[in-house]
């Protein structure tokens, strides 16, 4: 790797402007509106990429916008997306990346634009072109840059530096694989993609601990579960009801590529559930992402890096160096961190019978990861 020849001047994130940016984002334009009714989903197309958009959709195109309409700026905003998985170390990875002199730290890790905003805005951008007949790439990217990124830090900071790059660390992007890949690859086909995968059984239990802890401290958010078994039972039932699990005993290319599975998965992800089991069905999600990368002419060998969460936890330096090499960023020595996001919410252990039950569910999906990702993933979570 190259040694760093220049140091970018980052936007100084003081306690005051971090608080201001976070509050502004939490009360932002996309969270003030109710979600798109399910009845309107049929009119939203994620299959057609409209690369040229000359209508502006009432958007004010000023000199500042025009000055950013260049390849160099676009390729930095966004530069890389950490797609997931939730509770697999994405917070730590984004924090590590944010220490690099060429990465502009953002006070908000999960931007949630390509899933929640494009899902939840009643005046959805995806409904404004050709009667909802496609993804208007220019408009989608423009809103992302000006209203999402620009709502957090001044875009002039990024304009003035040819080095600073933006990381979007939204772990929902991996799971929403029926619609997010098309949106991302249409609007930002240059973006690098990072994925962290954790043993799906441990990942589900970690999610339960996080959710239970939050509910204990905020009883108004109670979701109707107490034990881990109740938590996963609800999800397994839904996965069976919508047709994701009931045909998954033998997982093969025909099953993963079937329209039936895509329809079932799309229905499941739009229900807005906690999805402790569904989030661990990595083979489905990665298959969708890989297929869309192929459709958009994007090389998964150079533009997608999938890492084992356990490896990053046990050998942080080597894994981080691999990430920098993948991103073609200069060498960088990580500062000394303590454990990041190590949760100690509950001391109760998972019942062995519950672990065995989940291992049986995940086994065919884990086996197919070997076919998708190679021998390094053979039996990685077999214990």
Short mmCIF file of C-alpha atoms in Angstrom, two decimals:
data_model
loop_
_atom_site.label_atom_id
_atom_site.label_comp_id
_atom_site.label_asym_id
_atom_site.label_seq_id
_atom_site.Cartn_x
_atom_site.Cartn_y
_atom_site.Cartn_z
CA UNK A 1 0.00 0.00 0.00
CA UNK A 2 1.00 3.56 -0.56
CA UNK A 3 2.22 5.74 2.24
CA UNK A 4 0.08 8.76 2.94
CA UNK A 5 1.38 11.73 0.96
CA UNK A 6 -1.14 14.24 2.19
CA UNK A 7 -3.40 14.72 5.14
CA UNK A 8 -6.93 15.95 4.59
CA UNK A 9 -8.33 18.59 6.91
CA UNK A 10 -11.35 17.04 8.57
CA UNK A 11 -14.46 18.87 9.70
CA UNK A 12 -13.96 19.39 13.47
CA UNK A 13 -16.77 17.58 15.26
CA UNK A 14 -17.05 19.32 18.63
CA UNK A 15 -19.51 18.21 21.27
CA UNK A 16 -21.75 21.13 20.31
CA UNK A 17 -22.00 20.46 16.60
CA UNK A 18 -22.22 16.70 17.11
CA UNK A 19 -25.28 17.28 19.31
CA UNK A 20 -26.70 19.75 16.81
CA UNK A 21 -26.12 17.48 13.83
CA UNK A 22 -27.58 14.46 15.59
CA UNK A 23 -30.69 16.36 16.68
CA UNK A 24 -31.12 17.81 13.21
CA UNK A 25 -30.82 14.37 11.64
CA UNK A 26 -33.16 12.69 14.11
CA UNK A 27 -35.77 15.36 13.40
CA UNK A 28 -34.88 15.38 9.71
CA UNK A 29 -36.95 15.64 6.60
CA UNK A 30 -37.38 11.91 6.12
CA UNK A 31 -38.55 11.09 9.64
CA UNK A 32 -41.40 13.60 9.69
CA UNK A 33 -43.56 11.57 7.33
CA UNK A 34 -45.49 8.31 7.70
CA UNK A 35 -44.40 5.26 5.71
CA UNK A 36 -45.57 4.41 2.22
CA UNK A 37 -48.73 2.27 2.50
CA UNK A 38 -48.13 -1.32 1.46
CA UNK A 39 -50.79 -0.88 -1.21
CA UNK A 40 -48.47 1.54 -3.03
CA UNK A 41 -45.49 -0.79 -3.14
CA UNK A 42 -46.73 -2.32 -6.40
CA UNK A 43 -46.23 1.02 -8.14
CA UNK A 44 -42.62 1.36 -6.96
CA UNK A 45 -40.09 -0.18 -9.31
CA UNK A 46 -36.59 -1.15 -8.23
CA UNK A 47 -35.74 -2.82 -11.51
CA UNK A 48 -35.16 0.11 -13.89
CA UNK A 49 -32.25 2.49 -13.44
CA UNK A 50 -32.92 5.92 -14.95
CA UNK A 51 -29.41 7.30 -15.35
CA UNK A 52 -30.32 10.72 -16.74
CA UNK A 53 -32.71 13.03 -14.96
CA UNK A 54 -33.28 16.42 -16.56
CA UNK A 55 -36.59 17.28 -14.94
CA UNK A 56 -35.10 18.39 -11.56
CA UNK A 57 -38.46 17.52 -9.93
CA UNK A 58 -38.80 21.07 -8.69
CA UNK A 59 -35.33 20.96 -7.13
CA UNK A 60 -33.39 24.19 -7.10
CA UNK A 61 -30.18 23.57 -9.05
CA UNK A 62 -27.87 26.38 -7.97
CA UNK A 63 -24.21 27.08 -8.64
CA UNK A 64 -23.14 25.14 -5.56
CA UNK A 65 -24.96 22.04 -6.80
CA UNK A 66 -23.47 22.38 -10.27
CA UNK A 67 -19.95 22.71 -8.88
CA UNK A 68 -20.35 19.32 -7.19
CA UNK A 69 -21.61 17.65 -10.36
CA UNK A 70 -18.32 15.92 -11.06
CA UNK A 71 -17.06 12.38 -10.91
CA UNK A 72 -14.37 13.05 -8.30
CA UNK A 73 -16.81 14.41 -5.73
CA UNK A 74 -19.42 11.72 -6.36
CA UNK A 75 -16.88 8.96 -5.89
CA UNK A 76 -16.15 10.21 -2.37
CA UNK A 77 -19.76 10.85 -1.30
CA UNK A 78 -20.41 8.00 -0.70
CA UNK A 79 -17.09 6.16 -0.92
CA UNK A 80 -17.84 2.96 0.98
CA UNK A 81 -20.91 1.37 2.56
CA UNK A 82 -20.78 -1.03 5.49
CA UNK A 83 -23.90 -3.04 4.67
CA UNK A 84 -24.20 -5.20 7.78
CA UNK A 85 -24.90 -7.37 9.50
CA UNK A 86 -26.50 -5.87 12.57
CA UNK A 87 -24.72 -6.88 15.82
CA UNK A 88 -21.74 -8.15 13.84
CA UNK A 89 -19.22 -5.41 14.58
CA UNK A 90 -20.24 -2.71 12.12
CA UNK A 91 -20.05 0.01 14.78
CA UNK A 92 -16.45 -0.92 15.57
CA UNK A 93 -15.46 -1.10 11.91
CA UNK A 94 -16.95 2.31 11.12
CA UNK A 95 -15.20 3.76 14.17
CA UNK A 96 -11.88 2.28 13.05
CA UNK A 97 -12.34 3.69 9.54
CA UNK A 98 -13.25 7.10 10.94
CA UNK A 99 -9.79 7.42 12.49
CA UNK A 100 -8.20 7.32 9.05
CA UNK A 101 -7.07 10.77 7.83
CA UNK A 102 -8.90 10.30 4.53
CA UNK A 103 -12.26 9.42 6.09
CA UNK A 104 -14.54 12.18 7.39
CA UNK A 105 -16.08 11.02 10.64
CA UNK A 106 -19.85 11.46 10.85
CA UNK A 107 -21.63 11.68 14.22
CA UNK A 108 -24.38 9.45 12.81
CA UNK A 109 -23.24 5.99 11.73
CA UNK A 110 -26.48 4.70 10.22
CA UNK A 111 -27.67 7.12 7.54
CA UNK A 112 -30.55 4.79 6.53
CA UNK A 113 -31.21 6.65 3.31
CA UNK A 114 -31.39 3.80 0.81
CA UNK A 115 -33.80 1.84 2.99
CA UNK A 116 -35.87 3.93 5.42
CA UNK A 117 -36.02 7.19 3.49
CA UNK A 118 -36.78 5.60 0.13
CA UNK A 119 -39.23 3.24 1.82
CA UNK A 120 -40.94 5.74 4.07
CA UNK A 121 -41.45 8.98 2.16
CA UNK A 122 -45.04 9.25 0.85
CA UNK A 123 -43.74 11.52 -1.92
CA UNK A 124 -41.20 8.85 -2.70
CA UNK A 125 -38.55 9.78 -5.26
CA UNK A 126 -39.11 6.38 -6.81
CA UNK A 127 -42.71 7.33 -7.59
CA UNK A 128 -41.83 10.57 -9.34
CA UNK A 129 -40.23 9.30 -12.54
CA UNK A 130 -42.23 7.57 -15.23
CA UNK A 131 -45.10 6.83 -12.85
CA UNK A 132 -42.84 4.97 -10.44
CA UNK A 133 -41.21 3.10 -13.29
CA UNK A 134 -37.65 3.19 -12.07
CA UNK A 135 -34.85 4.62 -9.93
CA UNK A 136 -33.88 8.17 -10.98
CA UNK A 137 -30.16 7.89 -10.24
CA UNK A 138 -29.30 11.60 -10.34
CA UNK A 139 -32.16 12.61 -8.07
CA UNK A 140 -31.56 9.82 -5.55
CA UNK A 141 -27.87 10.72 -5.31
CA UNK A 142 -28.58 14.46 -5.15
CA UNK A 143 -30.91 14.10 -2.18
CA UNK A 144 -28.42 11.77 -0.46
CA UNK A 145 -25.58 14.26 -0.85
CA UNK A 146 -27.41 17.52 -0.20
CA UNK A 147 -30.04 16.64 2.39
CA UNK A 148 -28.55 13.63 4.18
CA UNK A 149 -24.79 14.28 4.16
CA UNK A 150 -25.26 18.05 3.86
CA UNK A 151 -27.63 17.97 6.82
CA UNK A 152 -24.85 16.58 9.01
CA UNK A 153 -21.73 18.46 7.91
CA UNK A 154 -21.17 21.36 5.49
CA UNK A 155 -20.61 19.93 2.02
CA UNK A 156 -18.08 22.69 1.40
CA UNK A 157 -15.71 20.76 3.68
CA UNK A 158 -15.82 17.84 1.27
CA UNK A 159 -15.61 20.11 -1.76
CA UNK A 160 -12.42 21.76 -0.54
CA UNK A 161 -10.62 18.46 0.01
CA UNK A 162 -9.91 15.90 -2.68
CA UNK A 163 -9.11 13.32 0.02
CA UNK A 164 -12.03 13.24 2.45
CA UNK A 165 -14.40 10.35 1.90
CA UNK A 166 -17.75 9.35 3.42
CA UNK A 167 -18.62 6.01 5.03
CA UNK A 168 -22.27 4.99 5.28
CA UNK A 169 -22.61 2.27 7.94
CA UNK A 170 -26.24 1.13 7.74
CA UNK A 171 -26.56 -2.59 8.63
CA UNK A 172 -30.14 -2.73 7.34
CA UNK A 173 -28.81 -2.38 3.79
CA UNK A 174 -27.69 -6.02 3.79
CA UNK A 175 -31.01 -7.39 4.95
CA UNK A 176 -33.19 -5.28 2.63
CA UNK A 177 -31.67 -7.17 -0.27
CA UNK A 178 -34.84 -7.25 -2.34
CA UNK A 179 -34.62 -3.50 -3.06
CA UNK A 180 -31.57 -1.73 -1.58
CA UNK A 181 -28.91 -3.21 -3.94
CA UNK A 182 -30.64 -1.80 -7.01
CA UNK A 183 -30.95 1.63 -5.42
CA UNK A 184 -27.33 1.77 -4.28
CA UNK A 185 -25.81 0.41 -7.48
CA UNK A 186 -27.96 2.63 -9.69
CA UNK A 187 -27.25 5.87 -7.81
CA UNK A 188 -23.63 5.16 -6.77
CA UNK A 189 -22.21 2.37 -8.98
CA UNK A 190 -18.64 3.18 -7.89
CA UNK A 191 -19.20 2.55 -4.18
CA UNK A 192 -17.15 -0.07 -2.33
CA UNK A 193 -19.11 -2.55 -0.21
CA UNK A 194 -18.06 -4.03 3.15
CA UNK A 195 -19.92 -6.80 4.98
CA UNK A 196 -19.28 -8.30 8.42
CA UNK A 197 -20.91 -11.64 9.22
CA UNK A 198 -21.15 -13.16 12.68
CA UNK A 199 -22.27 -16.61 13.80
CA UNK A 200 -26.02 -16.14 13.22
CA UNK A 201 -26.95 -17.87 16.49
CA UNK A 202 -24.73 -15.58 18.57
CA UNK A 203 -25.85 -12.60 16.49
CA UNK A 204 -29.53 -13.32 17.25
CA UNK A 205 -28.84 -13.68 20.98
CA UNK A 206 -26.90 -10.41 21.00
CA UNK A 207 -29.79 -8.66 19.29
CA UNK A 208 -32.19 -10.06 21.87
CA UNK A 209 -30.01 -8.81 24.73
CA UNK A 210 -29.86 -5.34 23.18
CA UNK A 211 -33.61 -5.22 22.58
CA UNK A 212 -34.51 -6.60 26.00
CA UNK A 213 -32.21 -4.10 27.72
CA UNK A 214 -33.83 -1.22 25.86
CA UNK A 215 -37.32 -2.41 26.70
CA UNK A 216 -36.53 -2.89 30.39
CA UNK A 217 -35.40 0.73 30.57
CA UNK A 218 -38.28 1.99 28.43
CA UNK A 219 -41.42 -0.05 29.22
CA UNK A 220 -43.50 1.86 26.64
CA UNK A 221 -41.47 0.09 23.95
CA UNK A 222 -42.29 -3.42 25.17
CA UNK A 223 -42.64 -5.75 22.18
CA UNK A 224 -44.47 -8.66 23.75
CA UNK A 225 -41.56 -10.98 24.51
CA UNK A 226 -39.68 -11.88 27.64
CA UNK A 227 -37.46 -14.88 26.94
CA UNK A 228 -35.14 -15.44 24.02
CA UNK A 229 -37.27 -18.38 23.00
CA UNK A 230 -40.35 -16.16 22.71
CA UNK A 231 -38.31 -13.62 20.78
CA UNK A 232 -37.20 -16.06 18.09
CA UNK A 233 -40.48 -18.04 18.02
CA UNK A 234 -42.36 -15.03 16.66
CA UNK A 235 -39.82 -14.52 13.91
CA UNK A 236 -39.61 -18.19 12.94
CA UNK A 237 -43.40 -18.31 12.69
CA UNK A 238 -43.47 -15.31 10.34
CA UNK A 239 -40.61 -16.71 8.22
CA UNK A 240 -42.63 -19.88 7.79
CA UNK A 241 -45.89 -18.06 7.15
CA UNK A 242 -44.49 -15.91 4.34
CA UNK A 243 -42.69 -18.87 2.77
CA UNK A 244 -39.02 -18.14 3.45
CA UNK A 245 -38.25 -21.15 5.65
CA UNK A 246 -40.77 -23.78 4.68
CA UNK A 247 -38.87 -24.75 1.51
CA UNK A 248 -35.35 -24.20 2.78
CA UNK A 249 -34.31 -27.70 3.87
CA UNK A 250 -32.19 -28.10 0.74
CA UNK A 251 -30.68 -24.78 -0.27
CA UNK A 252 -29.50 -24.53 -3.86
CA UNK A 253 -29.17 -22.06 -6.71
CA UNK A 254 -32.65 -22.83 -7.96
CA UNK A 255 -34.18 -21.99 -4.59
CA UNK A 256 -32.16 -18.80 -4.04
CA UNK A 257 -32.90 -17.50 -7.54
CA UNK A 258 -36.61 -18.32 -7.46
CA UNK A 259 -39.22 -15.62 -7.83
CA UNK A 260 -41.11 -17.32 -5.01
CA UNK A 261 -38.28 -16.73 -2.54
CA UNK A 262 -37.78 -13.14 -3.71
CA UNK A 263 -41.48 -12.43 -3.21
CA UNK A 264 -41.46 -14.09 0.21
CA UNK A 265 -38.31 -12.25 1.31
CA UNK A 266 -39.64 -8.94 0.05
CA UNK A 267 -42.88 -9.42 1.99
CA UNK A 268 -40.92 -10.36 5.11
CA UNK A 269 -38.55 -7.38 5.05
CA UNK A 270 -41.39 -4.90 4.55
CA UNK A 271 -43.13 -6.01 7.75
CA UNK A 272 -40.70 -3.97 9.86
CA UNK A 273 -39.96 -6.74 12.37
CA UNK A 274 -36.97 -7.18 14.68
CA UNK A 275 -36.03 -10.21 12.54
CA UNK A 276 -33.53 -11.93 14.88
CA UNK A 277 -33.57 -15.09 12.76
CA UNK A 278 -34.16 -13.51 9.37
CA UNK A 279 -31.13 -11.23 9.75
CA UNK A 280 -28.94 -14.32 10.04
CA UNK A 281 -30.06 -15.84 6.72
CA UNK A 282 -26.98 -14.39 5.07
CA UNK A 283 -27.03 -16.62 1.99
CA UNK A 284 -30.32 -15.10 0.81
CA UNK A 285 -29.15 -11.54 1.35
CA UNK A 286 -25.70 -11.96 -0.20
CA UNK A 287 -27.09 -13.89 -3.15
CA UNK A 288 -29.38 -10.95 -3.96
CA UNK A 289 -26.52 -8.46 -3.62
CA UNK A 290 -24.18 -10.57 -5.77
CA UNK A 291 -26.81 -10.99 -8.48
CA UNK A 292 -27.44 -7.26 -8.62
CA UNK A 293 -23.72 -6.53 -8.73
CA UNK A 294 -23.49 -8.82 -11.74
CA UNK A 295 -26.50 -7.15 -13.36
CA UNK A 296 -24.91 -3.71 -12.92
CA UNK A 297 -21.52 -4.89 -14.21
CA UNK A 298 -19.84 -4.52 -10.82
CA UNK A 299 -16.99 -6.91 -9.99
CA UNK A 300 -17.63 -8.61 -6.65
CA UNK A 301 -13.95 -9.62 -6.48
CA UNK A 302 -12.76 -6.01 -6.35
CA UNK A 303 -15.76 -4.10 -4.98
CA UNK A 304 -17.12 -6.39 -2.24
CA UNK A 305 -15.27 -7.57 0.87
CA UNK A 306 -17.01 -9.98 3.25
CA UNK A 307 -15.31 -10.50 6.61
CA UNK A 308 -15.87 -12.75 9.60
CA UNK A 309 -16.84 -10.73 12.65
CA UNK A 310 -15.01 -13.15 14.92
CA UNK A 311 -11.80 -12.63 12.98
CA UNK A 312 -12.00 -8.85 13.26
CA UNK A 313 -12.56 -9.19 16.99
CA UNK A 314 -9.63 -11.56 17.48
CA UNK A 315 -7.16 -10.03 15.02
CA UNK A 316 -8.19 -6.42 14.62
CA UNK A 317 -4.96 -5.07 13.12
CA UNK A 318 -4.63 -7.68 10.37
CA UNK A 319 -8.31 -7.38 9.47
CA UNK A 320 -8.20 -3.59 9.41
CA UNK A 321 -5.11 -3.68 7.19
CA UNK A 322 -7.03 -5.93 4.79
CA UNK A 323 -9.88 -3.41 4.74
CA UNK A 324 -7.49 -0.55 3.94
CA UNK A 325 -5.93 -2.55 1.14
CA UNK A 326 -9.37 -3.33 -0.27
CA UNK A 327 -10.31 0.36 -0.15
CA UNK A 328 -6.91 1.38 -1.59
CA UNK A 329 -6.32 3.73 1.33
CA UNK A 330 -2.87 4.53 2.73
CA UNK A 331 -1.55 2.62 5.73
CA UNK A 332 -2.90 3.79 9.06
CA UNK A 333 -2.17 2.71 12.61
CA UNK A 334 -5.24 2.37 14.76
CA UNK A 335 -5.26 4.24 18.06
CA UNK A 336 -5.68 2.16 21.18
CA UNK A 337 -9.34 1.43 21.78
CA UNK A 338 -11.05 -0.50 24.48
CA UNK A 339 -13.77 -2.90 23.52
CA UNK A 340 -16.34 -1.18 21.30
CA UNK A 341 -19.99 -2.04 21.84
CA UNK A 342 -19.29 -4.99 24.11
CA UNK A 343 -22.68 -5.58 25.68
CA UNK A 344 -23.17 -7.02 29.15
CA UNK A 345 -26.92 -6.53 29.27
CA UNK A 346 -27.84 -9.92 30.73
CA UNK A 347 -26.01 -12.79 32.37
CA UNK A 348 -28.48 -15.52 31.41
CA UNK A 349 -27.04 -18.09 29.02
CA UNK A 350 -28.79 -19.46 25.98
CA UNK A 351 -30.35 -22.87 26.50
CA UNK A 352 -28.46 -25.58 24.60
CA UNK A 353 -31.72 -26.86 23.12
CA UNK A 354 -32.41 -23.38 21.74
CA UNK A 355 -28.93 -23.14 20.26
CA UNK A 356 -29.33 -26.53 18.60
CA UNK A 357 -32.69 -25.52 17.17
CA UNK A 358 -31.25 -22.36 15.64
CA UNK A 359 -28.20 -24.20 14.32
CA UNK A 360 -30.54 -26.56 12.47
CA UNK A 361 -32.35 -23.61 10.90
CA UNK A 362 -29.18 -21.78 9.88
CA UNK A 363 -27.16 -24.83 8.74
CA UNK A 364 -28.32 -24.99 5.08
CA UNK A 365 -27.88 -21.23 4.72
CA UNK A 366 -24.39 -21.35 6.25
CA UNK A 367 -23.45 -24.21 3.92
CA UNK A 368 -24.45 -22.15 0.92
CA UNK A 369 -22.19 -19.31 2.08
CA UNK A 370 -19.28 -21.61 1.21
CA UNK A 371 -20.53 -21.75 -2.38
CA UNK A 372 -21.01 -17.99 -2.52
CA UNK A 373 -17.84 -16.88 -0.73
CA UNK A 374 -15.33 -19.71 -1.05
CA UNK A 375 -13.46 -22.23 1.08
CA UNK A 376 -12.54 -19.70 3.77
CA UNK A 377 -16.15 -19.96 4.92
CA UNK A 378 -16.26 -23.74 5.09
CA UNK A 379 -17.62 -24.79 8.48
CA UNK A 380 -16.73 -21.41 9.95
CA UNK A 381 -19.47 -21.58 12.61
CA UNK A 382 -19.59 -25.33 13.12
CA UNK A 383 -18.02 -24.98 16.56
#
